[in-house]
Coordinates of C-alpha atoms in Angstrom, one line a residue:
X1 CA 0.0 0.0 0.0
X2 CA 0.8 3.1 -0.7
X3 CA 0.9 5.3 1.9
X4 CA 0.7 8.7 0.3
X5 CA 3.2 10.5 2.3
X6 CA 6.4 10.2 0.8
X7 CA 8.6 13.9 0.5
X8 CA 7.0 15.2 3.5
X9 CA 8.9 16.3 6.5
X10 CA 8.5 14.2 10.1
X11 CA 10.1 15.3 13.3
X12 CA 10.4 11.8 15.8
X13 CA 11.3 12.2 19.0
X14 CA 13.4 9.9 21.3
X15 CA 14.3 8.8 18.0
X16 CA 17.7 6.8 18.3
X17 CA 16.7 3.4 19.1
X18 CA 13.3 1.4 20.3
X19 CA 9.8 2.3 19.5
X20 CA 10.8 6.0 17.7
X21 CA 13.7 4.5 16.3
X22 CA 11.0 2.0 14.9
X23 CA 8.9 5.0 13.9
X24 CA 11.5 6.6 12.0
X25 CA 12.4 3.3 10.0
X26 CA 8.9 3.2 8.9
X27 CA 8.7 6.5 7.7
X28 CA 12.1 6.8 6.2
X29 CA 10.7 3.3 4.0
X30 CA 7.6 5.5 2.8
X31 CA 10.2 8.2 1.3
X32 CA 9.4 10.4 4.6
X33 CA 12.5 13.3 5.2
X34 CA 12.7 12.5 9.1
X35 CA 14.3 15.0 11.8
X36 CA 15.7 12.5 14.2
X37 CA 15.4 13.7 18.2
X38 CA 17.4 11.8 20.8
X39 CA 19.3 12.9 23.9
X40 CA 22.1 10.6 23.3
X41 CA 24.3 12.3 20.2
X42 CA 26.1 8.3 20.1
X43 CA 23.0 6.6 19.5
X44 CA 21.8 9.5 17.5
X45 CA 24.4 9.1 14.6
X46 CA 24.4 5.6 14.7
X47 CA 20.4 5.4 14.0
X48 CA 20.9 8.3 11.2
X49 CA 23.8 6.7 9.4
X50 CA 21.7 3.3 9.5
X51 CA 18.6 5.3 7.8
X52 CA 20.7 7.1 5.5
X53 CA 22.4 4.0 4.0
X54 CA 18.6 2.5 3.6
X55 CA 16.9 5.2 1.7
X56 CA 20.0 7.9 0.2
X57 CA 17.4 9.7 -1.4
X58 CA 15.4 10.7 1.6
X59 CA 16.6 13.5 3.7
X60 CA 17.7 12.2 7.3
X61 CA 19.1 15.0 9.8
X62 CA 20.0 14.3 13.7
X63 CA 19.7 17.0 16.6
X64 CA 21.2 15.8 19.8
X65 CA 18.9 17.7 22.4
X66 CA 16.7 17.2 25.2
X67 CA 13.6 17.5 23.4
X68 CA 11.7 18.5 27.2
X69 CA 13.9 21.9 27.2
X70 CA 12.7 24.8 25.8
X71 CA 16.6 25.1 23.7
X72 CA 16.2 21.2 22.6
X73 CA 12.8 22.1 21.3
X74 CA 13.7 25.4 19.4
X75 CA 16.7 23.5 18.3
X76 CA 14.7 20.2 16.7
X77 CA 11.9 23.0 15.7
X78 CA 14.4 25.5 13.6
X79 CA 15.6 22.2 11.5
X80 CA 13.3 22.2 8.7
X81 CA 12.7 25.4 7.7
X82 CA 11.9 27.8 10.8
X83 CA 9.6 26.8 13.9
X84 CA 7.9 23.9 13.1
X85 CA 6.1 25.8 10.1
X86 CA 7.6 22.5 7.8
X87 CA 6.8 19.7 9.6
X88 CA 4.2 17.9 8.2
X89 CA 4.3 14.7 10.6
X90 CA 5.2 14.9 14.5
X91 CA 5.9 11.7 16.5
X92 CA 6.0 12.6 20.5
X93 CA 7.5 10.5 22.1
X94 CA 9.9 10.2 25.4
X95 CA 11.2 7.3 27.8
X96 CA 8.9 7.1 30.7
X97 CA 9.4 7.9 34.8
X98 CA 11.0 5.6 37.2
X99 CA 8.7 3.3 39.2
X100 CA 8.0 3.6 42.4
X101 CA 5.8 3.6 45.3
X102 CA 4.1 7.2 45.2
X103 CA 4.2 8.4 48.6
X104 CA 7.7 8.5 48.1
X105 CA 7.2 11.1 45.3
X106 CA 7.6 14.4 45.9
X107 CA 6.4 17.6 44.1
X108 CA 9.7 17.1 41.7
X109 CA 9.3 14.0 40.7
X110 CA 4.9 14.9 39.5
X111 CA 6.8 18.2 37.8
X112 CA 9.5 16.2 35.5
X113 CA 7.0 13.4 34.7
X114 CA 4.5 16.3 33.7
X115 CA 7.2 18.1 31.7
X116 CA 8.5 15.0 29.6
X117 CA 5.0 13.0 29.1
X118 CA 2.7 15.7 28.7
X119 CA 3.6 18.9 28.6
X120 CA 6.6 18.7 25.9
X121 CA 4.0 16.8 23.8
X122 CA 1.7 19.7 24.1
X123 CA 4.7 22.2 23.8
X124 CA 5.1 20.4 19.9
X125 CA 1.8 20.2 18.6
X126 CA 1.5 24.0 19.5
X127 CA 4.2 24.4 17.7
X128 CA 3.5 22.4 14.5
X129 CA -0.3 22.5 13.8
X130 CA -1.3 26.1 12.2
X131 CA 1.1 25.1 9.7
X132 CA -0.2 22.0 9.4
X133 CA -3.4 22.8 9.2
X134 CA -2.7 26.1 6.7
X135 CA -1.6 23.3 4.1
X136 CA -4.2 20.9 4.7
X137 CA -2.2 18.1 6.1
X138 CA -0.9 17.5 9.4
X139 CA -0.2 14.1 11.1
X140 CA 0.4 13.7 15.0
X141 CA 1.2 10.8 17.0
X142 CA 1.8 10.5 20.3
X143 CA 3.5 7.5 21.6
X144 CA 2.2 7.0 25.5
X145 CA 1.5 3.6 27.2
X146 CA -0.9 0.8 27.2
X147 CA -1.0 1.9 31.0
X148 CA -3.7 4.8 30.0
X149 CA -6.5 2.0 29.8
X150 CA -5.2 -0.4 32.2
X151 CA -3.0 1.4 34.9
X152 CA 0.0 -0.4 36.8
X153 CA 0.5 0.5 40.2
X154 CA 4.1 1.3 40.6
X155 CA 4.0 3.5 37.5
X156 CA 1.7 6.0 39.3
X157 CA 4.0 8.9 37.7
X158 CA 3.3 7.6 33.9
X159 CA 0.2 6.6 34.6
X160 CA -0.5 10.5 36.0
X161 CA 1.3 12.1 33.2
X162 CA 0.0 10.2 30.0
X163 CA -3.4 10.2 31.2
X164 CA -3.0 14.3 31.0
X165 CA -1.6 13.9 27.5
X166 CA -5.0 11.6 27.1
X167 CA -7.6 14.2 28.0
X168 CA -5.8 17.2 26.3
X169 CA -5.2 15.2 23.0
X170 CA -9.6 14.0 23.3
X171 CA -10.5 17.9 23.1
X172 CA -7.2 19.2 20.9
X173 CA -8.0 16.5 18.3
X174 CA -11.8 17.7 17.7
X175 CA -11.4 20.8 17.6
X176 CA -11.5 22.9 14.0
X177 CA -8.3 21.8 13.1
X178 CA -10.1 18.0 11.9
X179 CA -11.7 19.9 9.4
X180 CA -8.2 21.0 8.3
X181 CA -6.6 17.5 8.1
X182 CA -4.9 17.8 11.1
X183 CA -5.4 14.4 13.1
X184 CA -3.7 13.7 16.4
X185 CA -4.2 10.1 18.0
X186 CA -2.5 8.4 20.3
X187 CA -0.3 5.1 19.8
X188 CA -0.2 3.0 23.1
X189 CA 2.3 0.2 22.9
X190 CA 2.4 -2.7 25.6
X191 CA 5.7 -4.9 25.7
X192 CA 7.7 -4.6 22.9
X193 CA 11.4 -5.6 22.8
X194 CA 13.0 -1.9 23.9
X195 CA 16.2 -1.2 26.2
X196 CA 13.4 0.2 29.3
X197 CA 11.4 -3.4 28.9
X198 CA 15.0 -5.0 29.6
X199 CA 15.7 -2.6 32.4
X200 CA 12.3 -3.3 33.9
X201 CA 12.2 -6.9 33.7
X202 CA 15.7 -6.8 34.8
X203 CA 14.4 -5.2 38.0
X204 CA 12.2 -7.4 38.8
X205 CA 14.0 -10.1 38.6
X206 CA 16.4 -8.9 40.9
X207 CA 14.1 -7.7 43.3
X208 CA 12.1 -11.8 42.9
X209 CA 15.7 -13.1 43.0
X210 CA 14.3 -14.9 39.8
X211 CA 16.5 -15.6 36.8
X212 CA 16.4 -12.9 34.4
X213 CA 14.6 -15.5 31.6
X214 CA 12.0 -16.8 34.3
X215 CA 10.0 -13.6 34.6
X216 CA 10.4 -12.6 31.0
X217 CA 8.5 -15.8 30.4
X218 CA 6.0 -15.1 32.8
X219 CA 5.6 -11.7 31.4
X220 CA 4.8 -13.3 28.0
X221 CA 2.5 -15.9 29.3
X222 CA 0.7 -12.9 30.4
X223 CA -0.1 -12.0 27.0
X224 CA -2.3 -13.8 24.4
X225 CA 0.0 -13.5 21.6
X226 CA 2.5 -15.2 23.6
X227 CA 5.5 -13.0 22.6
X228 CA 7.4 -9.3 23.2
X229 CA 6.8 -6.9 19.6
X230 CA 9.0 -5.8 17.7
X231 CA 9.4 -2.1 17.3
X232 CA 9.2 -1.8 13.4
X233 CA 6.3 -3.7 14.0
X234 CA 5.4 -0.4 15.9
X235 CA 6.5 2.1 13.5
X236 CA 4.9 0.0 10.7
X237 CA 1.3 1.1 12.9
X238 CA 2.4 4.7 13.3
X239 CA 3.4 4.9 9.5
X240 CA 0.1 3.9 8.9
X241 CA -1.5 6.5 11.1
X242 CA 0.2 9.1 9.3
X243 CA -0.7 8.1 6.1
X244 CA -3.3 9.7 4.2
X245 CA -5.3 6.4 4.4
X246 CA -5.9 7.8 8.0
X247 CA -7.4 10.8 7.3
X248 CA -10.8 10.1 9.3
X249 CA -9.3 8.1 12.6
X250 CA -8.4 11.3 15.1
X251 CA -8.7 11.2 19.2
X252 CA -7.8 7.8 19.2
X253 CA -6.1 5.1 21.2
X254 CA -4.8 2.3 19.7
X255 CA -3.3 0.2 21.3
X256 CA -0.6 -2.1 20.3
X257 CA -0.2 -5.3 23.0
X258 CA -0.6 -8.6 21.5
X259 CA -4.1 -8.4 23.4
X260 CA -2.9 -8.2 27.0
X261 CA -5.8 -5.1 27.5
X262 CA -8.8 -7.5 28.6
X263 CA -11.6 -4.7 28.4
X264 CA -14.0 -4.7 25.5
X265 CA -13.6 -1.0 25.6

C-alpha cells in the first residue's frame, strides 16, 4: 500500500533506538524526510547513518537535544525550515518515569514526569499544527503507554502524566483543526522488545531473586499473543497513522499489545 506521504517532512522524538527508532524506519521506507530527536548524540548518529544507507534519497538530519527543554525544542523545531512551520508529521515521544511507590514522590518527581510526558508533547503540537493545518495536512502521534487503559500500580507517575496527554489530545484532536486535516491520535504500545522493557524486567527479577529469563517468560505468558513486539512492527502502525489512508481516525487510542488489555472498551 501506498501510503501517500512520501517527500513530507516528520520530526520523531526519542528517535535513536526502540519504539521511535522503529517510527523513523517506517517512515524513512515511505520516502518520509525524518528529523531524528534523541538525547544521546552516540545513538543518535548511529540510527541516522543506518537510515541514510537504507533510503539515500530521503533527507535524514539528527539533533542531539533534550527535546523537554525549551533550547532542545527550538533546536529540533528550527531544523526544517523555521519553527515547526515545515513539519508535516510529529511523532511525541519520550522514555517514561521511574517506578516507584508514590508516597515516596515528591512535588519534583509529578513536575519532570508532567514536563516530559505531557507537557513537551503539548509544547510540539503547539508548535507544528497552524502550519499544518494552513496546508491541509498534518499528522500527530503520540507514543504514551498501554497503562492509560489499564493502569499499573508502581507506574503512578506515567500513569498521571500520559493520562493528562489523554484528555488534552480528546479535546485538541476535535477541535476545527479535523476539518483541516490535522489528526492527532495516540499510539499505546504494551511490551515490545526496547532497552526500558530489559531494564524493567531486569528489575524485577532482581528484586524476585528470579533468573532474568523466568519472569520474561512469565511476562509473556501474560499475553495472548505469547511474545514481546517488535518495534518496526510499531512504527509500521504509526506509519500507517500518518498516512493519508488515516485521514478520518483522530482522538484515538490504539493500542498495540498482543491483546494483553482484557476490556471490551
Amino acid at each position: 500500500m501506498d501510503l501517500g506521504i512520501k517527500g513530507k517532512w516528520a520530526l520523531v522524538c526519542g528517535a535513536s533506538k526502540g519504539l521511535g527508532l522503529g517510527c523513523a524506519q517506517a517512515l524513512v521506507a515511505e520516502g518520509v524526510n525524518v528529523v531524528l530527536v534523541a538525547r544521546g548524540a552516540a545513538d543518535l548518529d548511529a540510527a541516522v547513518s543506518a537510515l541514510r544507507a537504507a533510503a539515500p534519497g530521503v533527507n535524514v538530519l539528527g539533533v542531539a537535544a533534550d527535546i523537554t527543554t525549551t533550547e532542545g525544542r527550538a533546536a529540533a523545531l528550527s531544523v526544517a525550515g523555521g519553527p515547526g512551520k515545515a513539519f508535516d508529521i510529529l511523532v511525541n515521544n519520550a522514555g517514561g518515569p521511574p517506578p516507584g511507590d508514590f508516597r515516596s514522590w515528591e512535588r519534583d518527581d509529578w513536575i519532570q514526569a508532567l514536563d516530559a510526558n505531557m507537557l513537551t508533547p503539548i509544547e510540539l503540537i503547539k508548535a507544528v499544527v497552524d502550519g499544518m493545518a494552513q496546508r491541509g495536512f498534518g499528522r500527530i502521534v503520540n507514543i504514551t503507554s498501554g497503562a492509560v487503559k489499564a493502569p499499573i500500580g508502581i507506574l503512578g507517575l506515567s500513569n498521571g502524566a500520559r493520562s493528562g496527554l489523554t484528555g488534552f489530545v480528546a479535546g485538541a484532536a476535535r477541535s476545527p483543526l479535523a476539518a483541516q486535516g490535522v489528526t492527532i491520535n495516540n499510539l499505546l504500545p504494551g511490551a515490545f522488545e526496547t532497552d526500558r522493557l530489559k531494564t524493567t524486567m531486569a528489575g524485577a527479577a532482581s528484586k524476585a531473586g528470579q533468573p532474568l529469563d523466568a519472569v520474561m517468560d512469565a511476562r509473556r505468558s501474560t499475553i495472548p499473543a505469547k511474545r514481546f513486539a517488535h518495534p518496526q512492527e510499531f512504527g509500521a502502525i504509526c506509519a500507517f497513522l500518518c498516512s493519508v489512508h488515516a485521514g478520518y481516525m483522530t482522538g484515538q487510542n490504539v493500542l498495540a499489545d498482543g491483546g494483553a488489555y482484557p476490556g471490551t472498551f
